[in-house]
């Protein structure tokens, strides 16, 4: 399906779809749109940058379940189910290994309070029909011998996996190029609105990029694009996260049988109220994260952030202090008021949103690409994405909600 937009004068040929922002969400949207036969362009000074360069890549629909986020759980699970086919398709399209690892996750408790909290989480997971198994401290250590002796119990979730977000992003850039997506390596300065319809953007070099439909997928900057009318401006804010990367030792060559890796699955816990996780990759990288800070667009790596992550991770897995510290980095999650994404058409014809994915953008990549491709070709969101329509934050929708 191809529409001919009635664009203002333009130096660049018009396309069906223009995606603003080339993080994982913009890239998957552009790829899926191009696969549906829509002529597609993407504008971003550095496609493939963004929060995915920092993210841990946990695909944690179950262990990321929080009270009050049961609606989001449905979308998270829908995306988790699509991951195996998504990885096969993207790997096939690019020949690139995405570091997808079906390793499962172990969430542990270090003291009696943590254990009580984890028991409640287990009950919530069970009520939600999710698979997780309660283990004693000893059973946890049998699974992961590097865990601290003081671990009091834990939840084994075999369905929460991981992917390497940097590889995923790089593969999405390649897949977009191969599908014919045109990259404009510039900032979008302003949305062009003509006769109450989004028509494209003016780029930082003054070029007018015109399009039949515009998808705003600018991550934590999505609420800052000039020219977007106030009533459709997404309520997205930056939530800073600091992350460390360590290098795990090669397992010693075993005399008989397979030798034990440093960690064989993602391990996570809440330590003194802060979430900490250790994500072991097949290539020997160990990602330790993450802080959650409301500090605007600041991406400074601080001594305090690194200290807290190392301190908490050390309580969980004491042996980490022996490992080389390879990288420290901070990124910005695109947070929304209900921690869920804003997907699909807005009240401004021609403008769609794909933003606000907060802590789960990597997990939600497959379902977001499918939902936006559906919306771009039919004008409607598929069933599973309807609760995430941007209109839920309109003033009228908010006053209609029960107290
Ligand atoms: C520390 C940390 C850990 C995380 N861990 C996980 C995890 O384990 N699992 C998980 O699922 N998710 C995780 N996330 C969340 C995930 O990384 C994000 O939700 C996701 O990357 C957001 O992608 P995005 O494309 O929406 O935004 P971004 O990655 O922010 O990309 C937005 C892009 O838009 C571009 N842009 C902005 N404004 C403009 C403009 N005006 N013109 C042109 N381009 C523009 C930017 O250059 C950027 O490339 C984590 C995030 C952080 C920070």
mmCIF file of C-alpha atoms in Angstrom, residues 12 54 76 87 93 100 103 111 127 160 177 183 192 244 305 312 317 327-328 353 375 388 396:
data_model
loop_
_atom_site.group_PDB
_atom_site.id
_atom_site.type_symbol
_atom_site.label_atom_id
_atom_site.label_comp_id
_atom_site.label_asym_id
_atom_site.label_seq_id
_atom_site.Cartn_x
_atom_site.Cartn_y
_atom_site.Cartn_z
ATOM 1 C CA UNK A 12 13.950 15.263 -0.901
ATOM 2 C CA UNK A 54 23.718 0.908 27.491
ATOM 3 C CA UNK A 76 5.565 -7.913 27.586
ATOM 4 C CA UNK A 87 15.636 -13.522 16.227
ATOM 5 C CA UNK A 93 18.039 -11.218 7.032
ATOM 6 C CA UNK A 100 20.169 -14.224 22.120
ATOM 7 C CA UNK A 103 19.382 -18.898 29.888
ATOM 8 C CA UNK A 111 17.722 -11.155 54.111
ATOM 9 C CA UNK A 127 -2.003 -15.269 40.387
ATOM 10 C CA UNK A 160 13.158 -14.831 31.173
ATOM 11 C CA UNK A 177 19.415 -0.820 4.801
ATOM 12 C CA UNK A 183 18.761 7.097 6.398
ATOM 13 C CA UNK A 192 5.773 20.125 9.691
ATOM 14 C CA UNK A 244 28.933 -1.498 34.444
ATOM 15 C CA UNK A 305 26.513 5.139 41.065
ATOM 16 C CA UNK A 312 25.186 -4.444 45.874
ATOM 17 C CA UNK A 317 28.179 -12.512 44.083
ATOM 18 C CA UNK A 327 33.249 -0.133 30.962
ATOM 19 C CA UNK A 328 31.010 2.270 32.871
ATOM 20 C CA UNK A 353 3.988 7.530 18.386
ATOM 21 C CA UNK A 375 -1.131 0.838 12.404
ATOM 22 C CA UNK A 388 -1.248 1.522 24.873
ATOM 23 C CA UNK A 396 -10.583 13.914 28.853
#
